Coordinates of C-alpha atoms and ligand atoms in Angstrom, one line a residue:
Chain A
M17 CA 223.4 211.0 61.8
S18 CA 221.1 209.3 63.5
G19 CA 219.9 210.3 67.3
A20 CA 221.3 211.5 70.4
L21 CA 221.2 209.7 74.3
I22 CA 221.7 212.0 76.9
F23 CA 222.4 209.7 79.9
T24 CA 222.4 211.3 83.5
K25 CA 222.5 210.3 87.1
V26 CA 221.0 213.5 88.3
R27 CA 217.7 215.0 86.6
E28 CA 218.2 218.8 87.2
Y29 CA 221.2 218.4 84.7
A30 CA 218.9 217.0 81.4
P31 CA 217.1 220.2 80.4
E32 CA 220.4 221.7 79.0
M33 CA 221.9 218.4 77.9
I34 CA 218.8 218.1 75.6
T35 CA 218.9 221.8 75.1
A36 CA 222.4 221.2 73.5
V37 CA 222.1 218.6 71.5
R38 CA 219.3 219.6 69.5
R39 CA 221.0 222.9 69.1
A40 CA 223.4 220.3 67.7
G41 CA 221.0 219.2 65.2
F42 CA 219.4 216.1 66.9
D43 CA 215.8 215.5 66.6
D44 CA 215.5 212.1 67.9
V45 CA 216.7 212.9 71.6
R46 CA 216.3 209.9 74.1
L47 CA 217.2 210.5 78.1
L48 CA 218.1 208.1 80.2
V49 CA 218.0 209.3 84.2
G50 CA 218.4 207.5 87.4
S51 CA 215.1 208.5 88.4
D52 CA 211.6 207.7 88.9
A53 CA 208.7 208.6 87.0
T54 CA 207.2 211.0 89.3
S55 CA 210.0 214.0 88.5
I56 CA 209.7 213.2 84.7
G57 CA 207.0 215.8 83.7
E58 CA 209.8 218.8 84.4
V59 CA 212.0 217.4 81.2
E60 CA 209.6 216.4 78.9
A61 CA 209.2 219.9 77.4
Y62 CA 212.5 219.9 75.9
G63 CA 211.8 217.4 73.3
L64 CA 212.3 213.6 73.7
S65 CA 211.0 210.8 72.1
E66 CA 211.5 208.4 74.6
V67 CA 212.8 208.2 78.5
Y68 CA 214.4 205.6 80.1
L69 CA 214.1 205.2 83.8
M70 CA 216.6 203.4 86.3
E71 CA 215.2 203.7 89.7
G72 CA 216.6 203.0 92.7
A73 CA 220.2 202.8 94.3
F74 CA 222.9 201.7 91.4
S75 CA 226.7 202.2 90.9
N76 CA 228.3 204.1 88.0
N77 CA 229.4 201.0 86.7
S78 CA 225.9 199.8 86.6
F79 CA 224.8 203.2 85.4
A80 CA 227.3 202.6 82.7
S81 CA 225.9 198.8 81.3
A82 CA 222.6 201.0 81.3
V83 CA 224.4 203.1 78.8
V84 CA 225.4 200.3 76.9
R85 CA 222.3 198.8 76.9
C86 CA 220.1 201.9 75.9
S87 CA 222.8 202.6 73.0
E88 CA 222.6 199.1 71.6
S89 CA 219.0 199.2 71.0
F90 CA 218.4 202.8 70.0
K91 CA 222.2 203.1 67.9
P92 CA 222.3 206.5 69.0
S93 CA 225.4 208.9 67.0
V94 CA 226.1 211.4 70.2
I95 CA 225.8 210.0 73.8
L96 CA 225.9 212.9 76.0
G97 CA 225.8 213.8 79.8
P98 CA 227.0 216.5 82.1
S99 CA 230.3 217.0 83.3
T100 CA 230.1 215.6 86.2
K101 CA 232.9 213.2 88.3
D102 CA 230.0 210.6 88.1
C103 CA 228.9 211.0 84.2
R104 CA 232.5 211.5 83.2
E105 CA 233.2 207.7 84.7
I106 CA 229.9 206.2 83.3
A107 CA 231.1 208.1 79.7
A108 CA 234.6 206.7 80.2
R109 CA 233.6 202.9 80.4
A110 CA 230.3 203.0 78.3
A111 CA 232.6 204.3 75.6
Q112 CA 235.4 201.2 76.3
R113 CA 232.3 198.8 76.0
L114 CA 231.2 199.9 73.2
R115 CA 234.6 200.4 71.3
V116 CA 234.3 204.2 70.5
G117 CA 235.8 207.5 71.8
C118 CA 235.1 209.5 74.3
L119 CA 235.6 213.2 75.0
N120 CA 235.3 214.3 78.7
D121 CA 234.9 217.8 79.8
C122 CA 233.7 219.9 76.3
V123 CA 233.2 223.4 76.3
T124 CA 231.7 223.0 73.0
I125 CA 230.0 220.6 70.6
E126 CA 228.9 220.7 66.8
V127 CA 228.1 218.2 64.3
D128 CA 230.7 218.3 61.6
G129 CA 230.0 215.4 58.7
P130 CA 229.7 211.9 60.0
S131 CA 231.6 213.1 63.5
L132 CA 231.7 215.6 66.3
K133 CA 233.7 218.2 66.7
V134 CA 234.3 219.6 70.0
S135 CA 236.3 222.3 72.4
R136 CA 238.0 221.2 75.4
T137 CA 241.0 222.9 77.1
V138 CA 244.2 221.0 77.6
Y139 CA 247.6 221.4 79.6
G140 CA 246.0 222.8 82.6
G141 CA 243.8 224.8 81.6
T142 CA 246.1 226.7 79.3
Y143 CA 245.5 225.8 75.8
V144 CA 242.0 225.0 74.3
A145 CA 242.3 222.0 71.5
E146 CA 239.9 221.3 68.9
Q147 CA 239.3 217.7 68.6
R148 CA 236.7 215.2 66.6
A149 CA 235.7 211.5 66.6
E150 CA 233.8 209.8 64.6
F151 CA 229.8 208.7 65.7
P152 CA 229.3 207.1 67.7
V153 CA 231.3 208.9 70.4
V154 CA 230.5 209.7 74.0
V155 CA 230.8 213.1 75.0
T156 CA 230.5 215.2 78.3
L157 CA 229.6 218.8 78.3
R158 CA 230.5 221.0 80.9
V159 CA 227.4 222.1 82.9
G160 CA 226.0 225.9 82.9
R161 CA 226.5 226.9 79.9
T162 CA 224.0 226.4 78.1
K163 CA 220.3 228.3 78.6
P164 CA 217.5 225.6 78.6
E165 CA 214.9 225.9 76.2
A166 CA 211.6 224.4 75.7
V167 CA 209.9 223.3 72.0
T168 CA 206.4 224.2 71.4
A169 CA 204.3 221.3 71.4
A170 CA 206.7 218.8 72.5
S171 CA 204.9 215.6 72.4
K172 CA 204.7 212.9 75.2
P173 CA 207.6 210.9 75.0
K174 CA 207.7 206.9 75.4
I175 CA 208.3 205.7 79.6
T176 CA 210.6 202.7 79.1
R177 CA 212.1 201.3 82.9
I178 CA 215.4 199.7 82.9
D179 CA 216.8 197.3 85.9
P180 CA 220.2 198.1 87.2
E181 CA 222.7 195.7 87.0
V182 CA 223.4 194.3 90.7
D183 CA 227.0 194.8 91.2
E184 CA 228.3 193.6 94.4
R185 CA 231.8 194.5 94.2
V186 CA 230.9 198.0 94.9
R187 CA 228.6 199.3 97.9
F188 CA 227.0 202.4 98.5
V189 CA 227.8 203.1 102.3
E190 CA 226.7 206.9 102.4
M191 CA 226.7 210.6 101.7
R192 CA 228.2 213.0 103.7
A193 CA 227.1 216.6 103.5
V194 CA 230.5 218.6 103.5
M195 CA 230.6 222.3 104.4
K196 CA 229.2 224.6 101.7
E197 CA 228.1 228.1 101.7
A198 CA 225.4 227.8 98.9
V199 CA 227.5 230.3 97.2
D200 CA 227.6 230.3 93.5
L201 CA 230.6 232.0 92.4
T202 CA 229.6 231.0 88.3
K203 CA 227.1 233.6 88.4
A204 CA 229.0 236.2 90.8
E205 CA 229.3 240.0 89.0
I206 CA 232.4 241.0 91.3
I207 CA 234.5 238.3 93.0
V208 CA 237.6 239.1 95.8
S209 CA 239.7 236.7 95.6
V210 CA 242.0 235.5 98.9
G211 CA 245.4 234.1 98.1
R212 CA 248.5 232.9 100.3
G213 CA 249.4 236.2 100.7
F214 CA 246.7 236.5 104.0
K215 CA 248.6 235.4 107.1
K216 CA 245.9 234.1 109.1
K217 CA 241.8 233.1 108.9
E218 CA 241.3 235.9 110.7
D219 CA 242.5 237.9 108.2
I220 CA 240.2 237.1 105.3
A221 CA 237.9 239.5 107.4
L222 CA 239.5 242.6 105.2
A223 CA 238.4 240.9 101.7
E224 CA 235.1 240.3 103.2
E225 CA 234.7 243.8 104.1
L226 CA 235.8 244.7 100.5
A227 CA 233.8 242.4 99.2
R228 CA 231.1 243.8 101.3
E229 CA 231.8 247.3 100.1
V230 CA 232.0 246.5 96.2
G231 CA 228.8 243.7 96.0
G232 CA 230.9 241.1 95.3
E233 CA 231.4 237.5 96.6
V234 CA 234.6 236.1 98.3
G235 CA 236.5 233.6 96.1
C236 CA 239.9 231.7 96.9
T237 CA 243.0 230.1 95.9
R238 CA 243.5 226.3 96.3
P239 CA 245.8 226.3 99.1
I240 CA 243.3 228.8 101.0
S241 CA 240.7 226.4 101.0
G242 CA 242.2 222.7 100.2
D243 CA 244.8 222.7 102.6
L244 CA 244.3 226.0 105.1
K245 CA 240.4 225.1 105.2
W246 CA 239.7 228.7 105.9
L247 CA 237.3 229.0 103.4
S248 CA 234.9 226.3 102.3
E249 CA 235.5 224.3 99.0
D250 CA 232.7 225.8 96.8
R251 CA 234.7 229.3 96.8
H252 CA 237.7 227.2 95.4
I253 CA 238.6 228.9 91.8
G254 CA 240.7 227.1 89.3
L255 CA 241.8 224.3 87.5
S256 CA 240.3 221.9 90.1
G257 CA 237.9 224.2 91.5
K258 CA 235.1 226.7 89.9
W259 CA 235.8 228.5 86.5
V260 CA 234.5 231.9 86.8
G261 CA 233.4 234.8 84.4
P262 CA 232.9 237.8 86.7
K263 CA 232.8 241.3 85.5
L264 CA 235.3 242.2 88.3
Y265 CA 238.4 239.8 89.7
I266 CA 240.5 241.4 92.3
A267 CA 242.8 238.8 92.9
I268 CA 244.8 239.8 96.8
G269 CA 247.9 237.8 97.8
V270 CA 247.6 235.8 95.0
S271 CA 250.7 234.3 93.0
G272 CA 248.5 233.7 89.9
Q273 CA 250.4 230.2 89.1
M274 CA 248.7 228.9 85.8
Q275 CA 246.6 226.5 87.6
H276 CA 244.9 229.0 89.6
V277 CA 244.6 231.6 86.7
A278 CA 243.1 228.7 84.3
G279 CA 239.6 229.7 86.4
I280 CA 239.8 233.1 85.9
R281 CA 240.3 233.8 82.0
G282 CA 236.3 234.8 81.5
A283 CA 236.7 237.8 84.0
K284 CA 236.4 240.9 82.5
T285 CA 238.9 243.1 84.3
I286 CA 241.3 241.7 86.8
V287 CA 242.9 244.1 89.5
A288 CA 246.0 242.2 91.6
I289 CA 247.2 243.4 95.0
N290 CA 250.4 241.6 95.6
N291 CA 254.0 242.8 97.3
D292 CA 255.9 240.9 94.6
S293 CA 256.3 242.8 91.5
N294 CA 257.5 239.3 89.6
A295 CA 254.3 237.5 90.4
P296 CA 252.6 235.9 87.2
I297 CA 249.4 237.6 87.9
H298 CA 250.7 241.1 87.2
R299 CA 250.8 239.4 83.7
E300 CA 247.6 238.4 83.7
S301 CA 246.1 241.8 85.2
D302 CA 244.4 244.4 83.9
Y303 CA 245.4 247.0 86.6
S304 CA 248.0 245.8 89.5
V305 CA 248.9 247.6 92.5
I306 CA 252.3 246.8 94.0
A307 CA 251.8 246.9 97.8
D308 CA 251.5 245.2 101.1
L309 CA 247.6 243.7 101.4
Y310 CA 247.6 244.4 104.9
Q311 CA 248.4 248.7 104.7
F312 CA 246.4 248.8 100.8
L313 CA 243.2 247.5 101.6
P314 CA 242.6 249.0 104.9
V315 CA 243.4 252.6 102.7
F316 CA 241.5 251.8 100.1
I317 CA 238.3 250.5 101.6
E318 CA 238.2 253.4 103.3
K319 CA 238.1 255.6 100.4
L320 CA 235.7 253.3 98.8
R321 CA 233.4 254.4 101.8
K322 CA 233.8 258.1 101.7
A323 CA 233.5 258.2 98.3
K324 CA 230.1 256.5 98.8
T325 CA 228.9 258.9 101.4
K326 CA 229.6 262.0 99.6
Chain B
M6 CA 249.1 192.7 97.6
E7 CA 250.1 193.6 94.3
I8 CA 249.7 197.2 93.3
H9 CA 250.2 198.5 90.2
V10 CA 250.5 202.4 88.9
L11 CA 249.6 203.5 86.0
V12 CA 251.8 206.6 85.1
K13 CA 251.9 209.0 82.2
Q14 CA 254.9 211.4 81.0
T15 CA 253.4 214.6 80.1
Y16 CA 254.7 218.1 78.9
D17 CA 255.2 220.9 81.8
P18 CA 252.5 222.9 80.8
N19 CA 254.3 225.6 82.8
T20 CA 257.0 225.6 80.5
L21 CA 254.7 225.1 77.6
E22 CA 255.1 228.2 75.9
P23 CA 253.1 229.5 72.7
N24 CA 254.3 230.0 69.6
P25 CA 253.8 234.3 69.9
K26 CA 252.1 233.9 65.9
T27 CA 250.2 230.9 65.5
L28 CA 249.5 230.7 69.6
E29 CA 250.7 226.6 69.1
P30 CA 252.5 225.4 71.9
I31 CA 256.2 224.9 71.0
Y32 CA 256.8 221.4 72.2
E33 CA 260.9 221.2 71.6
R34 CA 261.5 223.5 74.0
A35 CA 259.2 222.4 76.9
Q36 CA 260.1 220.2 80.0
T37 CA 258.5 216.7 80.7
K38 CA 257.3 215.4 83.6
L39 CA 255.4 212.5 85.5
S40 CA 251.4 214.0 85.5
D41 CA 250.6 215.5 89.0
F42 CA 248.2 213.2 90.0
D43 CA 249.7 209.7 88.8
L44 CA 252.4 211.0 91.3
N45 CA 249.7 211.1 94.2
A46 CA 248.3 207.7 93.1
L47 CA 252.0 206.3 93.2
E48 CA 252.2 208.2 97.0
E49 CA 249.3 206.1 97.7
G50 CA 250.2 202.9 96.6
I51 CA 253.8 203.1 98.3
R52 CA 251.8 203.7 101.6
M53 CA 249.6 200.7 101.2
K54 CA 252.6 198.6 100.5
E55 CA 253.9 200.1 103.7
N56 CA 250.8 199.3 105.6
F57 CA 250.3 195.6 103.9
K58 CA 253.0 194.4 102.1
G59 CA 253.0 193.0 98.5
R60 CA 254.8 195.1 95.5
V61 CA 254.3 198.5 93.6
V62 CA 254.7 197.9 89.8
V63 CA 255.1 201.4 87.9
I64 CA 253.1 200.7 84.4
S65 CA 254.0 203.6 82.1
A66 CA 253.2 203.7 78.1
G67 CA 253.9 206.6 75.7
P68 CA 255.6 207.5 72.1
D69 CA 258.8 208.5 74.0
V70 CA 259.3 207.3 77.9
K71 CA 262.0 208.6 79.9
P72 CA 264.0 206.3 81.9
L73 CA 264.6 209.1 84.0
L74 CA 261.3 210.1 85.0
I75 CA 260.3 206.3 85.6
R76 CA 263.7 206.0 88.1
E77 CA 261.8 209.0 89.7
A78 CA 258.8 206.9 90.0
L79 CA 260.8 204.3 91.3
A80 CA 263.3 206.4 93.8
M81 CA 259.5 207.4 95.6
G82 CA 259.5 203.6 96.4
A83 CA 257.9 201.5 93.8
D84 CA 259.7 198.3 93.1
E85 CA 260.3 197.8 89.1
A86 CA 258.4 199.1 86.5
Y87 CA 257.2 197.8 83.2
V88 CA 257.3 200.4 79.7
V89 CA 256.3 200.3 76.4
S90 CA 257.8 203.0 74.6
D91 CA 256.5 203.1 70.6
K92 CA 256.5 205.6 68.1
R93 CA 253.5 204.2 67.4
L94 CA 251.6 205.6 70.7
E95 CA 252.2 209.9 69.3
H96 CA 248.8 210.0 68.6
A97 CA 247.2 207.6 70.8
D98 CA 244.2 208.4 73.1
G99 CA 242.2 207.5 75.9
W100 CA 241.0 203.7 74.0
V101 CA 244.4 202.9 73.0
Y102 CA 245.8 204.0 76.2
A103 CA 243.5 201.9 78.0
N104 CA 244.0 198.9 75.6
V105 CA 247.9 199.2 76.0
L106 CA 248.0 199.7 79.9
A107 CA 245.3 196.9 80.6
S108 CA 247.2 194.5 79.0
L109 CA 250.3 195.4 80.0
S110 CA 249.2 195.0 83.5
R111 CA 247.8 191.8 83.1
T112 CA 251.4 190.6 81.5
V113 CA 252.9 191.6 84.8
G114 CA 250.7 189.8 86.9
N115 CA 247.0 189.9 88.0
A116 CA 246.9 193.1 90.1
D117 CA 244.7 193.6 93.0
L118 CA 244.9 197.5 93.5
I119 CA 245.1 199.4 90.3
L120 CA 245.9 202.8 90.9
C121 CA 246.5 206.1 88.6
G122 CA 245.5 209.7 88.6
E123 CA 241.9 210.9 88.0
C124 CA 243.4 212.5 84.4
S125 CA 246.5 213.7 83.3
V126 CA 247.6 217.3 83.2
D127 CA 248.2 217.5 79.1
E128 CA 244.8 215.8 78.3
G129 CA 242.7 216.3 81.3
G130 CA 240.8 212.6 80.1
Y131 CA 239.4 211.7 83.2
Q132 CA 239.0 208.4 81.2
V133 CA 242.0 205.9 81.5
G134 CA 241.0 204.5 84.4
P135 CA 237.7 203.5 84.6
R136 CA 238.7 202.4 80.5
V137 CA 240.9 200.5 82.0
A138 CA 238.6 198.7 84.4
E139 CA 236.6 198.2 82.3
K140 CA 238.7 195.9 79.9
L141 CA 240.0 193.7 82.4
G142 CA 236.4 193.2 84.0
L143 CA 237.1 195.1 86.8
P144 CA 234.8 197.8 88.8
S145 CA 236.4 201.1 89.1
V146 CA 236.0 204.0 91.8
T147 CA 237.1 207.5 90.7
H148 CA 238.1 211.2 92.6
V149 CA 239.0 208.7 95.7
I150 CA 239.9 210.9 98.4
R151 CA 240.9 208.4 101.5
I152 CA 241.4 204.8 101.2
H153 CA 241.1 202.3 104.4
A154 CA 241.8 199.4 104.4
E155 CA 238.9 197.0 105.7
Q156 CA 238.5 193.3 106.6
E157 CA 237.4 192.7 103.4
G158 CA 238.3 195.1 100.7
L159 CA 238.6 198.7 101.1
R160 CA 236.6 201.3 102.6
V161 CA 236.7 204.3 100.2
E162 CA 235.9 207.9 100.1
R163 CA 235.0 210.1 97.1
D164 CA 234.7 213.8 96.9
L165 CA 231.8 214.5 94.9
E166 CA 230.0 217.5 93.5
E167 CA 227.3 216.9 96.0
G168 CA 229.0 215.8 99.1
R169 CA 231.3 212.8 100.4
E170 CA 230.4 209.6 99.0
V171 CA 231.6 206.3 100.6
L172 CA 232.0 202.9 99.8
D173 CA 232.9 199.7 100.5
V174 CA 234.8 197.8 97.7
K175 CA 236.2 194.0 96.9
L176 CA 239.7 194.0 95.0
P177 CA 240.8 193.8 92.8
I178 CA 239.5 197.3 91.4
V179 CA 240.7 200.3 89.8
L180 CA 241.0 203.8 91.5
T181 CA 241.7 207.1 90.4
V182 CA 242.8 209.6 93.0
G183 CA 243.6 213.4 92.7
L184 CA 245.5 216.5 95.0
E185 CA 243.2 216.2 97.8
I186 CA 244.3 212.7 98.6
N187 CA 247.8 212.9 99.9
T188 CA 251.2 214.7 99.6
P189 CA 253.2 212.9 97.4
R190 CA 256.8 212.3 99.1
L191 CA 260.3 213.9 97.6
P192 CA 262.8 210.7 97.3
S193 CA 266.0 211.7 99.1
L194 CA 269.3 211.0 97.8
L195 CA 269.3 207.5 99.8
M196 CA 266.2 206.5 97.8
I197 CA 267.6 207.6 94.8
R198 CA 270.9 205.9 94.8
A199 CA 268.5 202.7 95.6
A200 CA 266.5 203.3 93.0
S201 CA 269.2 203.0 90.2
K202 CA 268.9 199.1 91.0
K203 CA 265.4 198.6 90.6
P204 CA 264.7 197.1 87.3
I205 CA 262.9 199.0 84.0
N206 CA 261.7 196.4 81.7
S207 CA 260.8 197.7 78.6
V208 CA 258.5 195.6 76.9
P209 CA 257.2 195.7 72.9
L210 CA 254.2 196.6 72.0
E211 CA 254.1 193.3 69.8
S212 CA 254.3 191.0 72.3
L213 CA 250.7 192.5 74.2
G214 CA 248.6 191.0 71.6
L215 CA 246.6 194.1 70.6
D216 CA 245.0 193.9 66.6
E217 CA 244.7 196.8 64.6
N218 CA 241.2 198.2 65.9
E219 CA 242.3 198.5 69.4
L220 CA 245.8 200.4 68.5
R221 CA 243.6 202.9 66.4
P222 CA 242.8 206.1 67.5
R223 CA 239.1 207.2 67.8
V224 CA 239.9 211.1 68.6
V225 CA 241.8 213.1 66.7
C226 CA 243.5 216.4 67.4
A227 CA 242.7 218.9 64.8
S228 CA 244.3 221.7 66.4
V229 CA 245.9 223.3 69.9
R230 CA 246.0 227.2 70.5
A231 CA 247.2 229.2 73.7
L232 CA 244.0 230.4 75.2
K233 CA 245.0 234.2 75.6
V234 CA 243.5 237.0 77.0
E235 CA 244.8 240.3 76.1
R236 CA 245.2 242.1 79.3
K237 CA 245.7 246.0 80.0
R238 CA 248.2 245.3 82.3
V239 CA 248.4 248.9 83.7
V240 CA 250.9 249.1 87.3
I241 CA 249.2 251.7 89.3
S242 CA 252.2 253.0 91.1
G243 CA 252.5 255.9 94.1
S244 CA 252.2 256.3 97.8
L245 CA 249.7 254.3 99.1
D246 CA 246.9 257.1 99.3
E247 CA 247.7 257.5 95.4
A248 CA 247.4 254.2 94.2
A249 CA 244.0 253.4 96.0
E250 CA 242.8 256.7 94.4
K251 CA 243.5 256.0 91.4
L252 CA 242.8 252.3 91.2
L253 CA 239.0 253.8 92.7
S254 CA 238.6 256.4 89.8
E255 CA 239.8 253.4 87.2
L256 CA 237.0 251.0 89.0
V257 CA 234.5 253.8 88.6
R258 CA 235.3 255.5 85.3
E259 CA 234.5 252.1 83.7
G260 CA 231.6 251.3 85.8
L261 CA 232.7 248.0 87.5
V262 CA 232.2 249.7 91.1
R263 CA 229.2 252.0 91.8
I264 CA 230.1 254.7 94.5
Ligands
LIG30 C1 247.3 219.6 89.6 C2 246.8 221.2 89.5 C3 245.7 221.4 89.9 C4 245.8 222.9 90.9 N1 244.6 223.3 90.8 C5 244.4 224.8 91.4 C6 243.2 225.1 91.5 O1 242.1 225.1 90.9 N2 243.0 226.7 92.2 C7 244.4 227.1 92.7 O2 244.4 228.3 93.3 N3 245.4 226.7 92.2 C8 245.2 225.2 92.1 N4 247.0 224.6 92.2 C9 247.8 225.5 93.1 C10 248.8 226.3 92.8 O3 249.6 225.6 91.8 C11 249.1 227.5 93.6 O4 249.7 226.5 94.5 C12 248.1 228.1 94.1 O5 247.5 228.7 93.0 C13 249.2 229.7 94.6 O6 247.7 230.2 95.5 P1 248.1 231.4 96.3 O7 248.7 232.1 95.0 O8 247.3 231.8 97.1 O9 249.6 231.3 97.1 P2 251.4 231.9 96.7 O10 251.9 231.0 95.2 O11 251.7 230.8 97.6 O12 251.4 232.9 96.4 C14 251.0 234.3 97.6 C15 251.4 235.3 97.0 O13 250.9 236.6 97.8 C16 251.6 237.5 98.1 N5 252.1 237.9 99.2 C17 252.9 237.3 100.2 N6 252.4 238.2 101.1 C18 251.7 239.3 100.3 C19 251.3 240.4 101.2 N7 251.5 241.2 102.6 N8 250.6 241.3 100.7 C20 250.4 241.3 99.0 N9 250.6 240.3 98.6 C21 251.5 239.0 99.3 C22 253.0 236.7 97.4 O14 254.0 238.0 96.8 C23 252.7 236.0 96.3 O15 252.6 235.8 95.2 C24 246.9 223.4 91.4 C25 248.0 222.6 91.7 C26 248.5 221.4 90.9 C27 249.5 221.0 91.0

């Protein structure tokens, strides 16, 4: 086993990715990052022997070429990036060019002899698979799961500049901001989740009121943010949204389809409020109330308020 | 415009029950379907054809590709299909599938646009599209949520963690799409009937000219187990008032809600 190459377009993910490979047993860790030298000081503390800097604008295709070039000179056993949309594409292209395996969106990684053993969710988040690939291998790891840890007496890494390959076929036009409310559901202790059982956008006020009373955040199913746009995309929970792990998850008017449930498996306690006793969410819950949300919520909120003022 | 859409036949996770003892999936009892996002890719390809003329070719590979599912894709409006169905693809990974699909696409002809789902519902690997692009020497753009045709090439929008990225791209190119881009059409009876006359060409794996190395999977799957979380499954009954009272006292007792 030789070293590990970390690649990330965005510098912020570097500390946790470096920490993850160091924990897996890699000592020679190098970083390819899409940024300039000014901000590199912050990542040096995590233990790097070399930093490859790629400045300026570049496409994923040309970042993948840079991953390949660095790998060919450094010959790492593991080439690892954060599981973001950009980095998964970069991982796949680099792996194809290097003629090696690619494991995207891993939950855990572990060295096992001459190969890397990982766990990943499959079948829409309903199963977990243990998979293995011989070195060298390209991997992306889910973000927000490894607490970055600085190493004591980290030495200064060598800095090497990489020129982006020009690719005329894909031209960047602009990055548009999307509606976001700066909420991070992955860190919430209590989540009150809104499903299609809510008939009108205004009715979400009921869930917001409950969330205020219990000190939680409001989340939702995909139709609420994606199709109806009643709440912002960063509140969408499930397979194609956020994977959350609160102490308490209150699902209101949520049917509990597999794609939604995939994102709430980490919840300690799940409460379902749904008027259909056959809704699948009841099988995934600790407490089920089979009732109309419009009738139940006002009564429950009132009781909660009274209990607090007593 | 020559449009190739890569589609994968997968187990439907909704019908994939685990063995209660081993927690392994019982594949024999599960239903198969076309992977969700591939249908979005197909819908987008068909819309492009409707607007700009040309043809849509369905490209599929797997250990046991069911013609019935390919007919579904044709019924949506694709013109013909090229399929590699071979037992040797039983343990194929992203590397093998990309090699097979890229070669198959090249055998069919030079595509202007190759579309596929951003990942498959079974493996969730997010790699076949970009790998195929790399193999064919083409650029790729993933997670596309809108495609506009321009004078020269396409303007595409991507849905990223940090915002909406807009790119101008030249053809030929590989694009991957997800749920957000469209709602796949349900074929009418008439379209289903018309599809029975469309050709499904089966292509032998040998004819693709791939060597042993290109067909050797890099990733091995050691185990697959259901992610089961045991829940208490307590049903709180009684009048609205009683149910609210009971729920509140349980949550307070467990220290989940502070009063
Ligand atoms: C590839 C793919 C990825 C997906 N990813 C996600 C994802 O990440 N997250 C996600 O959430 N979904 C996802 N979906 C969609 C998912 O399959 C479901 O369609 C969605 O979760 C359903 O949302 P819902 O529960 O709000 O709506 P519905 O399924 O319509 O359920 C509404 C529920 O409300 C109940 N109800 C109605 N009226 C009342 C009332 N007055 N009082 C109480 N209860 C009431 C009904 O009994 C019903 O159970 C995905 C789908 C696909 C194909």
